[in-house]
Short mmCIF file of C-alpha atoms in Angstrom, two decimals:
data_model
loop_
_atom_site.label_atom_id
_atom_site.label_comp_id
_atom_site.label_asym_id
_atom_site.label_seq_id
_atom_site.Cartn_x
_atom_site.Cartn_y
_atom_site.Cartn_z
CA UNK A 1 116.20 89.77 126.99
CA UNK A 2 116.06 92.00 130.32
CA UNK A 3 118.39 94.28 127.83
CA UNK A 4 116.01 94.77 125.33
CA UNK A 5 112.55 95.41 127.73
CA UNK A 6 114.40 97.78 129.73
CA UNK A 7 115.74 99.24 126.47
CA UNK A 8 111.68 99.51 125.32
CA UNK A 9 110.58 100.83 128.27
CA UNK A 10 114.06 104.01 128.20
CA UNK A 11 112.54 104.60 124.72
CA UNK A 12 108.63 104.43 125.51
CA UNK A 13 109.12 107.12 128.38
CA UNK A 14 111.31 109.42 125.96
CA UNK A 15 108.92 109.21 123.50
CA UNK A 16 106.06 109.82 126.36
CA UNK A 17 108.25 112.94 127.31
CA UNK A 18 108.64 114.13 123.99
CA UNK A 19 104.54 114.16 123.39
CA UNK A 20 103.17 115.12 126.97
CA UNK A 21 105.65 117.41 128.58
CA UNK A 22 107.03 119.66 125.50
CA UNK A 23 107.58 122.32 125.55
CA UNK A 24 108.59 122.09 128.79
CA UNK A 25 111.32 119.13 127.93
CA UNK A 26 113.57 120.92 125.57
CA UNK A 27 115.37 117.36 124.57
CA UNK A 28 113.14 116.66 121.58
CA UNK A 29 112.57 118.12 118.39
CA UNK A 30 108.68 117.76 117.49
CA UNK A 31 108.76 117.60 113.25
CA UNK A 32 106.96 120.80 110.93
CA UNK A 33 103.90 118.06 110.76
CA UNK A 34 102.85 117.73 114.48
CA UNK A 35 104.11 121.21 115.07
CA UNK A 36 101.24 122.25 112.43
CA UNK A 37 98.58 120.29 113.07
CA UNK A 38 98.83 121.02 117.09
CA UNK A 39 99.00 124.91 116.07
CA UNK A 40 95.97 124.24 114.02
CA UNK A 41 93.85 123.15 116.62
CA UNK A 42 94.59 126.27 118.62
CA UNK A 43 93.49 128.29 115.33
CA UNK A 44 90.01 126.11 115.30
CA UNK A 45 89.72 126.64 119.35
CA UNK A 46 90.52 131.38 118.92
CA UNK A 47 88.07 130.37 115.63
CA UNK A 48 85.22 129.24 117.43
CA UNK A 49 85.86 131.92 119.91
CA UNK A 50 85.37 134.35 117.52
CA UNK A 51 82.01 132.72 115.74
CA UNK A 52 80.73 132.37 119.66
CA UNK A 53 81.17 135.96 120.45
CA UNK A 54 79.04 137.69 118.25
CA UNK A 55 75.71 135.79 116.77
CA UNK A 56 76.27 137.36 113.59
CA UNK A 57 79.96 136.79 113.28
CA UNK A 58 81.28 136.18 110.14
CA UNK A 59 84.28 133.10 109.30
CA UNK A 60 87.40 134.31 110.63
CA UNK A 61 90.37 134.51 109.18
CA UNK A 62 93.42 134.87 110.05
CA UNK A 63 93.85 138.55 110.35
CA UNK A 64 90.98 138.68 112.09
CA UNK A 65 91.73 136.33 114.87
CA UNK A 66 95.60 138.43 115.63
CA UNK A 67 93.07 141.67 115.47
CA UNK A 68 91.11 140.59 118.11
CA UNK A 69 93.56 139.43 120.32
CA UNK A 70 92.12 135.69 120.24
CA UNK A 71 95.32 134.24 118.50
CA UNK A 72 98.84 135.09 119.46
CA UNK A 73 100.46 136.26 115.82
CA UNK A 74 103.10 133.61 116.32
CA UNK A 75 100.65 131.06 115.12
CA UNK A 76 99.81 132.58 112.20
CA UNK A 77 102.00 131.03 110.01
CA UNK A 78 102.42 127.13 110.06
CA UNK A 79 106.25 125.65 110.14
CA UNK A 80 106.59 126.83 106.33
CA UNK A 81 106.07 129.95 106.43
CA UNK A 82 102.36 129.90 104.92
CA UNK A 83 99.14 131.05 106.77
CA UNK A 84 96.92 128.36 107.64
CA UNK A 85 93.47 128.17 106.05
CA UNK A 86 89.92 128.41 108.03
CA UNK A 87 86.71 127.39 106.83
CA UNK A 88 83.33 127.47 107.95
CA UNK A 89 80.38 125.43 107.87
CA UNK A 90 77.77 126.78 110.08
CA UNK A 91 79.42 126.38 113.44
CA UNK A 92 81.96 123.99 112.31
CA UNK A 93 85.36 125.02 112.03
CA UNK A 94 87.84 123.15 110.03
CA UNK A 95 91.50 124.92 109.94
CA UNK A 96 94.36 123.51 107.36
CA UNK A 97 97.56 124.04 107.31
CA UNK A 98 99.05 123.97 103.35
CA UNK A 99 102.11 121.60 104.37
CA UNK A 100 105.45 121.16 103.03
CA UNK A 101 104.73 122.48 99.49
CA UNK A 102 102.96 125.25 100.58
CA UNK A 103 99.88 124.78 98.23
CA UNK A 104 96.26 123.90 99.57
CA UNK A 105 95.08 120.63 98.20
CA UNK A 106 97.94 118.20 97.87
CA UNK A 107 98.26 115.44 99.54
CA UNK A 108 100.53 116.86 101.98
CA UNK A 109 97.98 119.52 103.90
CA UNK A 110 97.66 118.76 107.47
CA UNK A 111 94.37 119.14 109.00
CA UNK A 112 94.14 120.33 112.69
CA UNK A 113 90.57 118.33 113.65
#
């Protein structure tokens, strides 16, 4: 019994390392999913930088956020090799990453909000 706690807690605190300290722990692999949808959110958060910057700033895409300097061109493609996809409603920014089969709309897109 004190086995299997102990056991819980070893695999608990690798999993906590895994989540809150990468990249600095280099001992775990996050998968293409998390990887995306983390990379997402810091497309949304350059995104909103760009809408808040100029009043009549247009949706951003992609190119537009590695122009301006707001988005490091490393996250410009998501684990697949396909750009992620930025919409705007008003303010709102919603940024989508295509997922595994590389087409927007299946079931398989992973959302960065």
């Amino acid at each position: 019994m004190l086995f299997a706690v102990l056991g819980t807690l070893a695999l608990g605190a690798a999993s906590f390392a895994c989540v809150m300290l990468w990249p600095p722990y280099h001992g775990c692999e996050l998968g293409p999913a998390h990887v995306a949808r983390r990379d997402a959110q810091r497309v949304q958060s350059a995104a909103v930088l760009f809408l808040s910057g100029a009043p009549d700033a247009r949706c951003a895409d992609i190119e537009s956020l590695v122009e301006s300097g707001l988005l490091d061109p490393e996250l410009a493609l998501d684990p697949w090799g396909t750009r992620y996809l930025v919409t705007c409603d008003g303010y709102e920014v919603h940024v989508r990453s295509a997922g595994r089969d590389t087409k927007a709309g299946t079931d398989d897109d992973v959302d960065g909000w």
